[in-house]
Amino acid sequence: MKHTILIFLIFFTLTSFNNGSGTAFLTCKSDSGRTEFNAELQDIIGVLEKTELRIDDTKMNYSSYESHIIFDPKNGILTMYINDETTNKYPDHKYLKFWAIPSSFKIIKNESGHQVYEFKAIIEGTEPRKNKESHIPKIVLNCKLEYEI
């Protein structure tokens, strides 16, 4: 009985406290709705967990092979650069550049453990669609970044 109670207390202690880290969800869409960009960022400035660019129903996923993120909400800065591995489909390589427009950056919610930001951003990178130029032009997106511990 003592072992059961001890195991229960250890399990309860380990699962009851939050480790202070979570995933931030970035969702962006162009005014026309033709371009969408979504990313999951570990603890906002950590590792890129998942990234997808969609233009006209053509999707391109990026790995965190070589990614760099800078986030400074006080100054309205969120930048992301992804230099993905070379593949047969993209022999030169895949890349993506993303940056928030600081003058558009708004803090919607800033509570301990829950932040929400809205802003406009510019994205450019490798073109996912066939029979197009190899790089997309700069596209302006409307974005929301939400982080909750």
mmCIF file of C-alpha atoms in Angstrom:
data_model
loop_
_atom_site.group_PDB
_atom_site.id
_atom_site.type_symbol
_atom_site.label_atom_id
_atom_site.label_comp_id
_atom_site.label_asym_id
_atom_site.label_seq_id
_atom_site.Cartn_x
_atom_site.Cartn_y
_atom_site.Cartn_z
ATOM 1 C CA MET A 1 0.000 0.000 0.000
ATOM 2 C CA LYS A 2 2.842 2.384 0.856
ATOM 3 C CA HIS A 3 4.452 1.695 -2.537
ATOM 4 C CA THR A 4 1.188 2.424 -4.330
ATOM 5 C CA ILE A 5 0.761 5.741 -2.528
ATOM 6 C CA LEU A 6 4.408 6.674 -3.136
ATOM 7 C CA ILE A 7 4.158 5.851 -6.852
ATOM 8 C CA PHE A 8 0.913 7.839 -7.108
ATOM 9 C CA LEU A 9 2.499 10.857 -5.380
ATOM 10 C CA ILE A 10 5.549 10.745 -7.672
ATOM 11 C CA PHE A 11 3.349 10.427 -10.779
ATOM 12 C CA PHE A 12 1.074 13.262 -9.597
ATOM 13 C CA THR A 13 4.046 15.524 -8.847
ATOM 14 C CA LEU A 14 5.654 14.906 -12.230
ATOM 15 C CA THR A 15 2.469 15.484 -14.232
ATOM 16 C CA SER A 16 0.973 18.370 -12.258
ATOM 17 C CA PHE A 17 3.526 21.056 -12.939
ATOM 18 C CA ASN A 18 4.002 22.733 -16.277
ATOM 19 C CA ASN A 19 7.589 22.806 -17.500
ATOM 20 C CA GLY A 20 7.205 26.391 -18.785
ATOM 21 C CA SER A 21 7.444 25.513 -22.434
ATOM 22 C CA GLY A 22 4.905 25.129 -25.186
ATOM 23 C CA THR A 23 4.332 25.393 -28.901
ATOM 24 C CA ALA A 24 3.573 28.701 -30.583
ATOM 25 C CA PHE A 25 1.221 28.536 -33.561
ATOM 26 C CA LEU A 26 1.769 30.962 -36.417
ATOM 27 C CA THR A 27 -1.058 31.200 -38.971
ATOM 28 C CA CYS A 28 -0.867 33.552 -41.931
ATOM 29 C CA LYS A 29 -2.984 34.215 -44.998
ATOM 30 C CA SER A 30 -2.770 36.664 -47.876
ATOM 31 C CA ASP A 31 -5.645 39.067 -48.578
ATOM 32 C CA SER A 32 -6.558 37.044 -51.674
ATOM 33 C CA GLY A 33 -6.563 33.783 -49.706
ATOM 34 C CA ARG A 34 -4.341 32.134 -52.326
ATOM 35 C CA THR A 35 -1.306 31.976 -50.044
ATOM 36 C CA GLU A 36 -1.170 30.489 -46.550
ATOM 37 C CA PHE A 37 1.791 29.982 -44.259
ATOM 38 C CA ASN A 38 1.615 28.001 -41.030
ATOM 39 C CA ALA A 39 4.371 27.191 -38.576
ATOM 40 C CA GLU A 40 4.752 25.627 -35.170
ATOM 41 C CA LEU A 41 7.581 27.023 -33.080
ATOM 42 C CA GLN A 42 8.781 25.352 -29.924
ATOM 43 C CA ASP A 43 8.616 27.951 -27.158
ATOM 44 C CA ILE A 44 8.267 30.777 -29.775
ATOM 45 C CA ILE A 45 12.013 31.238 -30.322
ATOM 46 C CA GLY A 46 13.050 27.603 -30.160
ATOM 47 C CA VAL A 47 13.140 24.891 -32.742
ATOM 48 C CA LEU A 48 10.934 24.993 -35.796
ATOM 49 C CA GLU A 49 8.649 21.994 -35.338
ATOM 50 C CA LYS A 50 6.495 22.168 -38.451
ATOM 51 C CA THR A 51 6.219 24.579 -41.379
ATOM 52 C CA GLU A 52 3.964 24.625 -44.423
ATOM 53 C CA LEU A 53 3.577 27.072 -47.292
ATOM 54 C CA ARG A 54 0.517 26.723 -49.533
ATOM 55 C CA ILE A 55 -0.016 28.665 -52.737
ATOM 56 C CA ASP A 56 -3.012 27.816 -54.963
ATOM 57 C CA ASP A 57 -3.500 24.329 -53.455
ATOM 58 C CA THR A 58 0.191 23.435 -53.873
ATOM 59 C CA LYS A 59 1.911 22.750 -50.562
ATOM 60 C CA MET A 60 5.554 22.798 -49.558
ATOM 61 C CA ASN A 61 6.800 21.642 -46.179
ATOM 62 C CA TYR A 62 10.087 22.708 -44.677
ATOM 63 C CA SER A 63 12.229 20.899 -42.152
ATOM 64 C CA SER A 64 14.151 22.523 -39.356
ATOM 65 C CA TYR A 65 17.410 21.439 -41.035
ATOM 66 C CA GLU A 66 18.826 24.930 -40.804
ATOM 67 C CA SER A 67 16.415 27.495 -39.431
ATOM 68 C CA HIS A 68 16.910 30.757 -37.595
ATOM 69 C CA ILE A 69 14.229 32.623 -35.670
ATOM 70 C CA ILE A 70 14.412 36.049 -34.046
ATOM 71 C CA PHE A 71 11.474 37.159 -31.905
ATOM 72 C CA ASP A 72 11.258 40.479 -30.061
ATOM 73 C CA PRO A 73 7.595 41.388 -29.445
ATOM 74 C CA LYS A 74 8.452 44.640 -27.691
ATOM 75 C CA ASN A 75 9.922 45.959 -30.937
ATOM 76 C CA GLY A 76 7.540 44.117 -33.291
ATOM 77 C CA ILE A 77 10.131 41.743 -34.675
ATOM 78 C CA LEU A 78 9.618 38.181 -35.834
ATOM 79 C CA THR A 79 11.971 36.923 -38.511
ATOM 80 C CA MET A 80 12.475 33.432 -39.788
ATOM 81 C CA TYR A 81 14.953 32.023 -42.268
ATOM 82 C CA ILE A 82 14.847 28.394 -43.350
ATOM 83 C CA ASN A 83 17.523 26.879 -45.558
ATOM 84 C CA ASP A 84 16.243 23.382 -46.253
ATOM 85 C CA GLU A 85 18.083 20.373 -47.597
ATOM 86 C CA THR A 86 18.662 19.948 -51.313
ATOM 87 C CA THR A 87 16.432 17.305 -52.911
ATOM 88 C CA ASN A 88 15.906 15.913 -56.416
ATOM 89 C CA LYS A 89 12.809 18.075 -56.766
ATOM 90 C CA TYR A 90 14.696 21.180 -55.595
ATOM 91 C CA PRO A 91 18.328 20.669 -56.658
ATOM 92 C CA ASP A 92 19.375 24.242 -55.832
ATOM 93 C CA HIS A 93 17.742 23.958 -52.376
ATOM 94 C CA LYS A 94 14.549 25.135 -50.708
ATOM 95 C CA TYR A 95 14.553 28.303 -48.689
ATOM 96 C CA LEU A 96 12.082 30.602 -47.028
ATOM 97 C CA LYS A 97 12.414 34.131 -45.666
ATOM 98 C CA PHE A 98 9.718 35.540 -43.397
ATOM 99 C CA TRP A 99 9.627 38.830 -41.520
ATOM 100 C CA ALA A 100 7.001 40.780 -39.620
ATOM 101 C CA ILE A 101 6.366 44.400 -40.538
ATOM 102 C CA PRO A 102 7.106 46.102 -37.181
ATOM 103 C CA SER A 103 4.665 49.011 -37.674
ATOM 104 C CA SER A 104 1.785 46.510 -37.998
ATOM 105 C CA PHE A 105 2.694 44.467 -34.900
ATOM 106 C CA LYS A 106 -0.056 44.415 -32.235
ATOM 107 C CA ILE A 107 -0.038 42.691 -28.877
ATOM 108 C CA ILE A 108 -3.556 41.306 -28.483
ATOM 109 C CA LYS A 109 -2.993 39.406 -25.253
ATOM 110 C CA ASN A 110 0.029 39.397 -22.973
ATOM 111 C CA GLU A 111 -0.683 37.384 -19.865
ATOM 112 C CA SER A 112 1.634 35.075 -18.038
ATOM 113 C CA GLY A 113 1.485 31.840 -19.970
ATOM 114 C CA HIS A 114 -0.670 33.130 -22.847
ATOM 115 C CA GLN A 115 0.318 35.586 -25.542
ATOM 116 C CA VAL A 116 -1.414 36.518 -28.803
ATOM 117 C CA TYR A 117 0.038 38.802 -31.486
ATOM 118 C CA GLU A 118 -1.306 40.013 -34.839
ATOM 119 C CA PHE A 119 0.755 41.591 -37.605
ATOM 120 C CA LYS A 120 1.439 41.772 -41.305
ATOM 121 C CA ALA A 121 4.453 39.939 -42.651
ATOM 122 C CA ILE A 122 6.316 39.419 -45.887
ATOM 123 C CA ILE A 123 7.316 36.011 -47.163
ATOM 124 C CA GLU A 124 9.490 34.940 -50.068
ATOM 125 C CA GLY A 125 11.198 31.718 -50.990
ATOM 126 C CA THR A 126 11.233 28.717 -53.258
ATOM 127 C CA GLU A 127 8.214 28.446 -55.559
ATOM 128 C CA PRO A 128 6.155 25.316 -54.755
ATOM 129 C CA ARG A 129 4.065 25.401 -57.969
ATOM 130 C CA LYS A 130 5.162 23.755 -61.196
ATOM 131 C CA ASN A 131 5.798 25.777 -64.364
ATOM 132 C CA LYS A 132 6.507 28.964 -62.421
ATOM 133 C CA GLU A 133 9.651 30.948 -61.684
ATOM 134 C CA SER A 134 11.933 29.196 -59.193
ATOM 135 C CA HIS A 135 11.203 31.774 -56.464
ATOM 136 C CA ILE A 136 7.958 33.332 -55.314
ATOM 137 C CA PRO A 137 7.757 37.123 -55.285
ATOM 138 C CA LYS A 138 7.388 38.881 -51.942
ATOM 139 C CA ILE A 139 3.874 38.229 -50.634
ATOM 140 C CA VAL A 140 2.231 40.197 -47.822
ATOM 141 C CA LEU A 141 0.413 38.057 -45.262
ATOM 142 C CA ASN A 142 -1.936 38.749 -42.350
ATOM 143 C CA CYS A 143 -0.634 36.768 -39.391
ATOM 144 C CA LYS A 144 -1.562 35.654 -35.910
ATOM 145 C CA LEU A 145 0.929 34.168 -33.449
ATOM 146 C CA GLU A 146 -0.475 32.440 -30.390
ATOM 147 C CA TYR A 147 1.543 30.943 -27.585
ATOM 148 C CA GLU A 148 0.207 29.249 -24.503
ATOM 149 C CA ILE A 149 2.036 27.351 -21.805
#
